[in-house]
Structure formats: C-alpha cells, structure tokens
Tab-separated table of C-alpha atoms in Angstrom:
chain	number	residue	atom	x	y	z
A	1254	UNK	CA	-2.302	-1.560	-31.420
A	1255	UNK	CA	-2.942	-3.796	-28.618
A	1256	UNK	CA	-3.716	-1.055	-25.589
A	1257	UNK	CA	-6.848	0.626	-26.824
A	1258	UNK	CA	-8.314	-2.785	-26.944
A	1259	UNK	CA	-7.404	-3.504	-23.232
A	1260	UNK	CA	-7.846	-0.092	-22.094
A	1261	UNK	CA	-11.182	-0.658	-23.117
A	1262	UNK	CA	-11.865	-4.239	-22.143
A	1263	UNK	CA	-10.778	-2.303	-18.705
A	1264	UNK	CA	-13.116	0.160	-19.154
A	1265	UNK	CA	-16.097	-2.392	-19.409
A	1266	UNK	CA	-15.633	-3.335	-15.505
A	1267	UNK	CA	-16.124	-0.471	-14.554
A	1268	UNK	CA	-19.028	1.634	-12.717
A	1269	UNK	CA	-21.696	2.606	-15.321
A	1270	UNK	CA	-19.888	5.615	-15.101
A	1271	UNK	CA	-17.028	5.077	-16.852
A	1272	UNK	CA	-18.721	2.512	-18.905
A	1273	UNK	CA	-19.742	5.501	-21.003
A	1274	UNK	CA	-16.024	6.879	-21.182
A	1275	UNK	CA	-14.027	6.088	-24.220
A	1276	UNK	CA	-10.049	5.246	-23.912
A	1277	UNK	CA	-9.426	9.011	-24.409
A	1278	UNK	CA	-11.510	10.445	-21.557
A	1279	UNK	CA	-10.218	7.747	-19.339
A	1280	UNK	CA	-6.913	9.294	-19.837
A	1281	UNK	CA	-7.977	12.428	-19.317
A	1282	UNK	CA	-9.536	11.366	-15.916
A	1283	UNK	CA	-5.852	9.325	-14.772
A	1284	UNK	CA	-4.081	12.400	-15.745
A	1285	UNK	CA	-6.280	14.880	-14.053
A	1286	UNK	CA	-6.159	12.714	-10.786
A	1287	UNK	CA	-2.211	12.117	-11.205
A	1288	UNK	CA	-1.538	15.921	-10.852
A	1289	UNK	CA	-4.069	15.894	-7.749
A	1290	UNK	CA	-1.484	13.799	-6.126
A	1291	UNK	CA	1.582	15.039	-7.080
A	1292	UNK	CA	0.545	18.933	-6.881
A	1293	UNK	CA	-1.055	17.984	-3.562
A	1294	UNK	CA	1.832	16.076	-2.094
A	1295	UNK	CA	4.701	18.509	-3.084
A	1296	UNK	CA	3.000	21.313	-1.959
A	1297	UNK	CA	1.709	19.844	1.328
A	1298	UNK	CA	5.827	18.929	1.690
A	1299	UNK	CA	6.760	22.322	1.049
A	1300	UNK	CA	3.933	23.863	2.742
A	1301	UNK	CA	5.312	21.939	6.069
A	1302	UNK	CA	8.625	22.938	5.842
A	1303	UNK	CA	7.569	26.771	5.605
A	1304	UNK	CA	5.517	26.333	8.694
A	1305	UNK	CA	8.993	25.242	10.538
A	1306	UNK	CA	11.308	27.645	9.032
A	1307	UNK	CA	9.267	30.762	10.120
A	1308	UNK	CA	9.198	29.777	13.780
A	1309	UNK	CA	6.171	26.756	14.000
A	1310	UNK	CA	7.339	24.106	16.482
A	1311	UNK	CA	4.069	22.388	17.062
A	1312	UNK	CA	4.169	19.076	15.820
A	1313	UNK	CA	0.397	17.786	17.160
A	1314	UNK	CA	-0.603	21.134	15.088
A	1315	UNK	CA	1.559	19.979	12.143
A	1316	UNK	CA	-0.021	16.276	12.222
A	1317	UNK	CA	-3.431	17.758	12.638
A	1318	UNK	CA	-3.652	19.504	9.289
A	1319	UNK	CA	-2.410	16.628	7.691
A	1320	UNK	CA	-5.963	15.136	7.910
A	1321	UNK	CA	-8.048	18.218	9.309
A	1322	UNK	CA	-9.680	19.263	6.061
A	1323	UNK	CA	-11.125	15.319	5.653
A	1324	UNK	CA	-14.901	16.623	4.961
A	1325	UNK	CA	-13.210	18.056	1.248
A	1326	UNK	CA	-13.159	14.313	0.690
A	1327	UNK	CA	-16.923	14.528	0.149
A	1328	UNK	CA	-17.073	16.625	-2.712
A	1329	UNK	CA	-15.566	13.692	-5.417
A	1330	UNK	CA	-18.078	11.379	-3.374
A	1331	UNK	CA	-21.323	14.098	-4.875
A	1332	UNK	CA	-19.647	14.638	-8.400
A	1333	UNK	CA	-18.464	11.149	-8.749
A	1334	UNK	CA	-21.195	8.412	-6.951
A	1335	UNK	CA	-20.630	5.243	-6.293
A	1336	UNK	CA	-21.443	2.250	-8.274
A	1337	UNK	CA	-24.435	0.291	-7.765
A	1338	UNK	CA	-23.455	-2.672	-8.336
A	1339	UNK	CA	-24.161	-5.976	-6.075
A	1340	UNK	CA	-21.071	-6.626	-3.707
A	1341	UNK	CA	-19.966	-10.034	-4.413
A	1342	UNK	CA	-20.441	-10.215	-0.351
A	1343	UNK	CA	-23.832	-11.791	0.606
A	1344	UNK	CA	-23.256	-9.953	3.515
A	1345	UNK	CA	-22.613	-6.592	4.416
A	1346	UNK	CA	-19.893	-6.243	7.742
A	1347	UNK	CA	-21.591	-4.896	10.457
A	1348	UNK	CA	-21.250	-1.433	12.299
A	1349	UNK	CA	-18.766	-3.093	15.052
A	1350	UNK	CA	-16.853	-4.740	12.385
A	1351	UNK	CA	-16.500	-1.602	10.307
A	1352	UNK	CA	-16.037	0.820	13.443
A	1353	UNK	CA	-13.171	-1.413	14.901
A	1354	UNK	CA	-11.323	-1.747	11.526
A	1355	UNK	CA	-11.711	2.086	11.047
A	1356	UNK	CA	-10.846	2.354	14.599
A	1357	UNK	CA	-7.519	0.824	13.969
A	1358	UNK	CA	-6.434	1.893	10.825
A	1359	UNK	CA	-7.258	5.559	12.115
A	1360	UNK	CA	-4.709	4.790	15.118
A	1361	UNK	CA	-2.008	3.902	12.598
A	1362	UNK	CA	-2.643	6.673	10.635
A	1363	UNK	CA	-2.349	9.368	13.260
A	1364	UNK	CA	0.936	7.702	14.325
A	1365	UNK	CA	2.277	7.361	11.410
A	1366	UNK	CA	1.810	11.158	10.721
A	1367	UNK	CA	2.889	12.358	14.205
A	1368	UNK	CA	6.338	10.393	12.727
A	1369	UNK	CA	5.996	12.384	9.460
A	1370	UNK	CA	6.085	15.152	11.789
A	1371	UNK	CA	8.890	15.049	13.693
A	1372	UNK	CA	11.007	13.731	10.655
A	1373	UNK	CA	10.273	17.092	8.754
A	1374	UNK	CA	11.204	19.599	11.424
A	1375	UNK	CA	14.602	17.969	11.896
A	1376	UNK	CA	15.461	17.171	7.784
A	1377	UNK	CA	15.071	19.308	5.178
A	1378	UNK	CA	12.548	19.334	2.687
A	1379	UNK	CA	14.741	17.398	0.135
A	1380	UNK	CA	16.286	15.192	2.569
A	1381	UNK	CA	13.165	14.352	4.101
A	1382	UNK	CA	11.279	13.310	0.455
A	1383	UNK	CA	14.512	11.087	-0.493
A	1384	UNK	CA	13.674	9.102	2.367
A	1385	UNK	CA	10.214	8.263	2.453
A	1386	UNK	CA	11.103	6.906	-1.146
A	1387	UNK	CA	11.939	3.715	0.907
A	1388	UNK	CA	8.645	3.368	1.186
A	1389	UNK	CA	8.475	1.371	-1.788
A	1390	UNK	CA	10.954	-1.124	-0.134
A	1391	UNK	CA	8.786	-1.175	2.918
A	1392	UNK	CA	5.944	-1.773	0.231
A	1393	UNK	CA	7.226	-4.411	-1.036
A	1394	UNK	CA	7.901	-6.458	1.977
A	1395	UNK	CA	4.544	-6.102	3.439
A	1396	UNK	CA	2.786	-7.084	-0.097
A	1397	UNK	CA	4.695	-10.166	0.051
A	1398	UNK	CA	3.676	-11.007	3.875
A	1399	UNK	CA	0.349	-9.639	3.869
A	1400	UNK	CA	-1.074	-9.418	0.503
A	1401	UNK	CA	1.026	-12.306	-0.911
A	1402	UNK	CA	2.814	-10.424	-3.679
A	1403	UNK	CA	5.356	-11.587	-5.682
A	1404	UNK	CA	8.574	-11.239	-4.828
A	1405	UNK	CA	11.117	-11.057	-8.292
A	1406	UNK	CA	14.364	-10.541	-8.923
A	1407	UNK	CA	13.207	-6.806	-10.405
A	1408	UNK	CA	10.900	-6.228	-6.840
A	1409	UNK	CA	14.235	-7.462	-4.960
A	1410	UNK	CA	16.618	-4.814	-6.993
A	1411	UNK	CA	14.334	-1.959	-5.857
A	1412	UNK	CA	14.185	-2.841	-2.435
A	1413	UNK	CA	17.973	-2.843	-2.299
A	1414	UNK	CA	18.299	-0.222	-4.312
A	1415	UNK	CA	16.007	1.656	-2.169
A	1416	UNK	CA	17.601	0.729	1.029
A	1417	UNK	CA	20.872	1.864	-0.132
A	1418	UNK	CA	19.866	5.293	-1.120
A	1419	UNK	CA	18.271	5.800	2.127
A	1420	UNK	CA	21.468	4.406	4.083
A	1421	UNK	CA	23.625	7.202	1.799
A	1422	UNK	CA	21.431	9.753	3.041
A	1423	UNK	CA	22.062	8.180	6.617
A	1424	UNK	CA	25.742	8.180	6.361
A	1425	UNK	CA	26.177	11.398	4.509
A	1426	UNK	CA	28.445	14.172	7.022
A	1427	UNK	CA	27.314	16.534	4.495
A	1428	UNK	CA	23.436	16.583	5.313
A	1429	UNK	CA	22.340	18.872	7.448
A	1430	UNK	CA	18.961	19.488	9.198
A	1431	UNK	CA	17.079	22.975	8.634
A	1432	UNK	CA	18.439	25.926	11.200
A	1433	UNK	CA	21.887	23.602	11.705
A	1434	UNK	CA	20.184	21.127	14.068
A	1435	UNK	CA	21.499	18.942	16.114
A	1436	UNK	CA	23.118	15.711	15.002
A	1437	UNK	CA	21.114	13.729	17.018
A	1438	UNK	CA	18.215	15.694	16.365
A	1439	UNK	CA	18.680	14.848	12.530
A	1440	UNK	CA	19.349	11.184	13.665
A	1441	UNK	CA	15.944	11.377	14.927
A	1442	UNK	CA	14.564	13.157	11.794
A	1443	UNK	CA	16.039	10.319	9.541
A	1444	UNK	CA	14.535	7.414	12.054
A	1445	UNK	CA	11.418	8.953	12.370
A	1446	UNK	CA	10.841	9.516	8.531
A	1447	UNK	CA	12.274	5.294	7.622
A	1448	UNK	CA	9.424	4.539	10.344
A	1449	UNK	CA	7.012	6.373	8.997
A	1450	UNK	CA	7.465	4.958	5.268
A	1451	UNK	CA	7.264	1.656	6.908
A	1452	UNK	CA	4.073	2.380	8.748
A	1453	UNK	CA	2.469	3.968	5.742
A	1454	UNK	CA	3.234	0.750	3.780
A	1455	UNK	CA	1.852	-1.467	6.147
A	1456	UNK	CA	-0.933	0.891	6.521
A	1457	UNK	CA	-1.727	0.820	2.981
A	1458	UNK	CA	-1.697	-3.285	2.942
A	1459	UNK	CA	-4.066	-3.242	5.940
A	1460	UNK	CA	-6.163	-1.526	4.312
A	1461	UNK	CA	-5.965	-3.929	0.688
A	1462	UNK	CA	-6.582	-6.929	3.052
A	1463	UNK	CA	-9.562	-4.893	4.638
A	1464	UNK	CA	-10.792	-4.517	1.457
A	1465	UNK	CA	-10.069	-8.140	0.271
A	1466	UNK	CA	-11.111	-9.542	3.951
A	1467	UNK	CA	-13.515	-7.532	5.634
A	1468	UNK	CA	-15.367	-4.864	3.092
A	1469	UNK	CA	-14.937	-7.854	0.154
A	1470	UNK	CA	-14.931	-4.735	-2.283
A	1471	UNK	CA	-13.343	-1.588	-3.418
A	1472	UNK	CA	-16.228	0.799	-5.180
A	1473	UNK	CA	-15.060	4.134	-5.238
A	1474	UNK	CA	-17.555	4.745	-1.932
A	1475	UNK	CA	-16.031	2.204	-0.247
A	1476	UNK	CA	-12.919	3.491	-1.015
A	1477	UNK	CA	-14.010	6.746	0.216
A	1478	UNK	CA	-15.308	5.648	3.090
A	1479	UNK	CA	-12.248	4.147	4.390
A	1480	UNK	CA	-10.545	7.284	3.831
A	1481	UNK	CA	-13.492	9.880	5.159
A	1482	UNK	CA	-13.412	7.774	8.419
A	1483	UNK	CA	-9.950	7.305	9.433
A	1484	UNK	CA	-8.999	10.693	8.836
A	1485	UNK	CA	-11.467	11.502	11.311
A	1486	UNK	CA	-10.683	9.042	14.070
A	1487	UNK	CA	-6.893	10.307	13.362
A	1488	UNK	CA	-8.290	13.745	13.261
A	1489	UNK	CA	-9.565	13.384	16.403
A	1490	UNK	CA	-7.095	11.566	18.131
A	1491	UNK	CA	-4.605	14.015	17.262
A	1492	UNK	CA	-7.127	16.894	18.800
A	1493	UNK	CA	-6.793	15.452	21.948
A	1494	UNK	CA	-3.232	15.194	21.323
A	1495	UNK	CA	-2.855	18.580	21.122
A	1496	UNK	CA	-4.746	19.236	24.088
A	1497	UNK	CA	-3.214	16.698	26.645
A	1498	UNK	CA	0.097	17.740	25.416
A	1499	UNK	CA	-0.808	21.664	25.914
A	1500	UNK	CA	0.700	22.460	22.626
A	1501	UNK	CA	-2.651	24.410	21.626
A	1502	UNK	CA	-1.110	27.090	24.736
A	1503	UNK	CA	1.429	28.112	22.608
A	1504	UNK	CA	-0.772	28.173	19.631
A	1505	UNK	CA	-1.439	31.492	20.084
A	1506	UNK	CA	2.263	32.888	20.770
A	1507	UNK	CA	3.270	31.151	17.462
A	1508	UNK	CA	0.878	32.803	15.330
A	1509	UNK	CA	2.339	36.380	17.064
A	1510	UNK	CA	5.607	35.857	16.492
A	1511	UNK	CA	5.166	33.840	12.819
A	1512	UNK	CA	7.999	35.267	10.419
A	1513	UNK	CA	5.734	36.540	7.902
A	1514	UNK	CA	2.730	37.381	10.074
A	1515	UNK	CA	-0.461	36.094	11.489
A	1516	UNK	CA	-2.514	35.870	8.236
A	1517	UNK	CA	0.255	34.279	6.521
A	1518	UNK	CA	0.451	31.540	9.791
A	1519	UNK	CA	-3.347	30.758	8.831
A	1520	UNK	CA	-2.785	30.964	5.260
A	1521	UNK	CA	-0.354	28.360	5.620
A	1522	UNK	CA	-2.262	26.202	8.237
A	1523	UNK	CA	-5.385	25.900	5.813
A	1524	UNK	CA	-3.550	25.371	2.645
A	1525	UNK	CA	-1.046	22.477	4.229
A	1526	UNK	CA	-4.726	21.031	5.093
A	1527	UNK	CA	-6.296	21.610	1.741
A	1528	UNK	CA	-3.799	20.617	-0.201
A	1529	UNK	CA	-3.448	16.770	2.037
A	1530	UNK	CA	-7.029	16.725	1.275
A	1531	UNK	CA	-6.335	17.490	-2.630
A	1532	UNK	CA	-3.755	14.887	-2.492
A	1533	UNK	CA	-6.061	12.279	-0.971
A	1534	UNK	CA	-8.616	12.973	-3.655
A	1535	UNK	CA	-6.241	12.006	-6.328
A	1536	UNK	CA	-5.162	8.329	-4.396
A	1537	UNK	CA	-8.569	7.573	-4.001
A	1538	UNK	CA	-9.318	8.762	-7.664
A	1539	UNK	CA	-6.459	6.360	-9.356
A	1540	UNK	CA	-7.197	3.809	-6.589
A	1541	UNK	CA	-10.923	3.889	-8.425
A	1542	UNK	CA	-9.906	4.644	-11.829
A	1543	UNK	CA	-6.749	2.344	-12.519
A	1544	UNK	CA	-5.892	0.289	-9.240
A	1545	UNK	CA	-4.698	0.905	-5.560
A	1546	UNK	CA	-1.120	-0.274	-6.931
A	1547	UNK	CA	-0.494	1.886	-9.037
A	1548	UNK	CA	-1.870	4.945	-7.272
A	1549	UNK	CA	0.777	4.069	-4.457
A	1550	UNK	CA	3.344	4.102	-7.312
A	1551	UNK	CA	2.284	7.504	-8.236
A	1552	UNK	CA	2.391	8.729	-4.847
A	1553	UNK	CA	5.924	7.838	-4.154
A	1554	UNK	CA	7.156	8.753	-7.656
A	1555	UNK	CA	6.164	12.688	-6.783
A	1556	UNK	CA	8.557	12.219	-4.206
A	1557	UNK	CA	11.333	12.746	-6.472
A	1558	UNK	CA	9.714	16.063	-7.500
A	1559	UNK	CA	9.678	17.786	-4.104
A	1560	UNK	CA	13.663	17.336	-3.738
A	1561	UNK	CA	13.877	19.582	-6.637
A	1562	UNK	CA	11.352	22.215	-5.712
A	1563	UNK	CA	12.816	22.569	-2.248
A	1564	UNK	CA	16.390	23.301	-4.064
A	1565	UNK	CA	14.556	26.253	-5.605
A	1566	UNK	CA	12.446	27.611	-2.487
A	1567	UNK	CA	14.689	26.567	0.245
A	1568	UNK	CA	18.015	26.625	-1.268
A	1569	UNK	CA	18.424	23.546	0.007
A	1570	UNK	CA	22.334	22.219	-0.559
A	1571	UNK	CA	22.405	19.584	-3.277
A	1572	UNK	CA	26.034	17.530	-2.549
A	1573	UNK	CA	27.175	14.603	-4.692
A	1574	UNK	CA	25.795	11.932	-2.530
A	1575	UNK	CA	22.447	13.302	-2.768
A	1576	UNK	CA	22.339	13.661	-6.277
A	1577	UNK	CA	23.650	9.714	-6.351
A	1578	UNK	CA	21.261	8.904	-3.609
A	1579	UNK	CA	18.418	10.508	-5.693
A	1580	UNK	CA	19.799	8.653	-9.345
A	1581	UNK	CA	19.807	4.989	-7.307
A	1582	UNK	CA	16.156	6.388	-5.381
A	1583	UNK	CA	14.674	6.923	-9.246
A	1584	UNK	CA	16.740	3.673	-10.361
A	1585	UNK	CA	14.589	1.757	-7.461
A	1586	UNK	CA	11.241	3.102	-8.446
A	1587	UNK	CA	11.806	2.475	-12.448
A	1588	UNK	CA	12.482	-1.562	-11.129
A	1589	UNK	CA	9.481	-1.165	-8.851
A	1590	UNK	CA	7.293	0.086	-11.576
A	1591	UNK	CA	8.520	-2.167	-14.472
A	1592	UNK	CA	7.623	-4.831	-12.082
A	1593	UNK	CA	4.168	-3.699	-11.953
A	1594	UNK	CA	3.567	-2.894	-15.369
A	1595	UNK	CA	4.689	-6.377	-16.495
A	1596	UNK	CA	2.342	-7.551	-13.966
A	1597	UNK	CA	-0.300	-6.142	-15.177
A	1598	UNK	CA	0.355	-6.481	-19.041
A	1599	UNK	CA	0.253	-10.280	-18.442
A	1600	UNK	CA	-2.682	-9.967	-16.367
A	1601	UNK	CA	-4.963	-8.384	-18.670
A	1602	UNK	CA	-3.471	-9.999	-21.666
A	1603	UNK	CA	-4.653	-13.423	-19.974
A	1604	UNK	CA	-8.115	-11.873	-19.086
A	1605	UNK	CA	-8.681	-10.903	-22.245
A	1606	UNK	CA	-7.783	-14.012	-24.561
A	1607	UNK	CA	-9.792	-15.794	-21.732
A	1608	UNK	CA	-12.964	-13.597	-22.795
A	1609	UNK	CA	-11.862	-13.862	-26.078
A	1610	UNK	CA	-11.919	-17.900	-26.233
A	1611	UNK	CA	-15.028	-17.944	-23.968
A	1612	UNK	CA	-16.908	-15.697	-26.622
A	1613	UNK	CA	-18.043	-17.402	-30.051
C-alpha cells in the first residue's frame, strides 16, 4: 500500500518529464531500459566470443567496438531532453575542468576494455561473465573509500561471497579456455577479467564523485555527456592503438579468412558495437530514471544470464564447481541487492514522513 505513494513522491523530483508519468508508466520506462541492458550486454558478450571462435585475434579491434558506435548515444539525448532545471552549482566547471576529467575517465575506460579484451579471448563466454560478477565486490570497496558507502554485515557477505566464487573459478582444473588454450594463457584470461571488474568499479565511483565533486549534478544530459565524451576519448585512443600496434594490417586477412565469411565478419563487428551502445543507453536510462546504484546492480545481475546463453550457443561445459560458483555468484548479488533495497526503503521512508511533518 505504501510503494505507489513513494513511487510517486519519487516521481515528483523528477524532470518535468516524468513529472507527468504516473507510477505505471514509470514502470514501464525501468522495464523497457532494464532489457536495454541486459539484451545489450549478453549479446555484446556473446557477440565477442563469436568474433574469437571464427578466427578474430585482434584485440585493439575487439576494444574498439566496444565504444565505436558512441554517436547512437545521441538519439535518447533528442527523444528524451534534459531537464531544465537550475544546477544547485552557482557555477558551471569550466572547459579545462570538464576536458581533463573526461580526459581521464576516457583513459580508464579504454584500459579497462583493452583488459575486457584479452580476458575474453582466453575464457569462455561463461567463464568469463562468472568473473566480472566480482565486480560487485570491487564495487563495494571503492563505494566505501571513495563514495563513503556503508559497509554492513550484508555488503561484507557479498564481497566474500563474491570473492570466493571467483577464486573457485580460479582453482577449478576443469575450466578450460576456448580452442584448449594454454594454461597460462587462461591464467591471464582470469587476471585480466578480476582487473577489469576492479577498474570498471572504480571507474564507475570516479565518475559518482565527478558528479558529486566536479559536475555537482546528474540530469540525464549530464549523464549523457559523461558517457558521449569518454567513449570518444577511449574511442580514439584505442584508434591509435590499433594503428601503432599495426593490428589494422591484418585487418584485412581476418576478414578473408573469417569462418563464416566476410559479410558475416562485418555483421558481427557492427552489431558487437551497436549492441555496447544499446547497452549504454539502458545504464544511462536507469541511472536517470531510478539511480546510478541500482543501474550498476542491473548491469552485473545480467551477468548471470550470459553463462546460460553461452551453454546453449557455445556448448560451453557446465562442471559442478561452476554451477556452485554460479549458486554462491547469485547468493552474493541477492546480499548486495538486499543491501541496497533496504537502503533505499529507509531512505525514502525518512524523506517522505519528513515532507509529510513539514506539510500542514
């Protein structure tokens, strides 16, 4: 009885857009911008993988497309604009500030997908999305540090929780790389992936305390924004990448000898692209519809869908420990989420009778 009154007090601080929303159409909008993320994510996963398993080895290609198709990024900005309202900032930063900052966070970003990268040509698909559910963990840990988060007893069962499933994954003989790779090739895979969760949660706190420190707001343009122009310095940087590396030489011989042909090595190249881009829409949609929070809770929750889809396109092999490792992975995530939602419950349950006392 309680939620459609919060949903709506909710509502009420929003942009004059949703303002005019009832609880309903909200819903409507969180759902439609949860299966952006989730359909985007898996199939961007899966999408990867393919690109390896029929004879694509260049990983400054493979960490291009995940940012590439950025400029899709403006189409939510036309249908969608961005609030009006006054920033509680008297002052706006200026272009240095806001170049630098996007400078930097672009840097991390292009790293962290190189890692990405690498971690998904040595581990398979499955493998590889059971592992960046540390992230979480990783999240965590930086919140606390940087964004001075809470840290409970149900936020310290999911980060061991986490860690555990990930070191199962580590220590299990019985997980094998795509193609039979090397052991130490799949020791890389696994290292590279755990630092690339890590990276993408501190990435994602930089970017709350950029919000909270230097932007002092997060309107769904500014939120844009931030994405639009990091995926562009990471865009580029990975451009030259792929240049000074002389990857984009062999560019050519991969598409010739691609195991299903040249049009389906482009088909694959755009869609990976497109659907990172579709992904991104839906983060930045629940990071302006609900909160950044829980759109990075969404985003690491489809994780536990890709395992399963690579079982049925890749055949991947599903042993005991993995199926344990994925159990104590969702086990983690529930904690993490609970967390979150008591969090929050409390949070606008206090707002509210605030309002409520304040208003004869």
């Amino acid at each position: 009885n309680e939620e459609p009154m919060i949903i709506d007090k909710y509502l009420t601080n929003q942009s004059p857009l949703f303002r005019k929303l009832k609880s309903w159409q909200w819903w409507v909008l969180v759902v439609v911008n949860i299966f952006f993320l989730i359909a985007g994510q898996a199939a961007a996963v899966i999408l990867g993988r393919y690109y390896y398993d029929q004879g694509g080895n260049s990983k400054w290609l493979a960490t291009l497309v995940q940012t590439a198709a950025f400029p899709i990024l403006y189409i939510p900005l036309f249908l969608l604009p961005a609030s009006q309202e006054v920033s509680s900032s008297s002052r706006y930063p200026s272009f240095v500030t806001l170049a630098l900052v996007y400078l930097v966070l672009g840097a991390i970003l292009a790293g962290d997908n190189m890692l990405y990268s690498v971690g998904l040509l040595y581990l398979s698909a499955s493998t590889y999305s059971l592992i960046c559910a540390s992230q979480l963990a990783f999240n965590a840990v930086f919140s606390y540090f940087i964004n001075s988060q809470k840290f409970t007893a149900l936020i310290l069962n999911s980060v061991v929780i986490l860690s555990l499933s990930a070191a199962l994954i580590a220590v299990n003989e019985g997980s094998e790389g795509p193609s039979k790779v090397s052991k130490w090739k799949y020791i890389l895979g696994f290292i590279s992936t755990v630092g690339a969760s890590a990276i993408y949660s501190l990435l994602l706190s930089l970017m709350q305390l950029s919000f909270q420190k230097v932007l002092k707001r997060q309107s769904f343009g500014v939120v844009l924004d931030m994405q639009i122009y990091t995926s562009f310095v990471a865009t580029c940087i990975c451009i030259v990448g792929l240049f000074a590396s002389g990857e984009w030489r062999t560019l050519s011989g991969e598409m010739q000898g691609f195991g299903k042909g040249k049009v389906s090595y482009v088909m694959v190249i755009v869609w990976t692209a497109v659907s990172w881009q579709v992904c991104s829409v839906g983060v930045v949609g629940l990071i302006y519809v609900v909160s950044s929070l829980f759109s990075n809770v969404i985003s690491t929750s489809s994780l536990a869908i890709t395992p399963v889809v690579s079982v049925i396109v890749f055949h991947d092999k599903v042993n005991g420990v993995k199926v344990i490792a994925m159990l104590m992975a969702i086990w983690g995530f529930a904690s993490y989420i609970y967390q979150n939602y008591l969090d929050d419950y409390r949070s606008r349950k206090s707002r509210y009778d605030g309002e409520t006392r304040n208003d004869p």
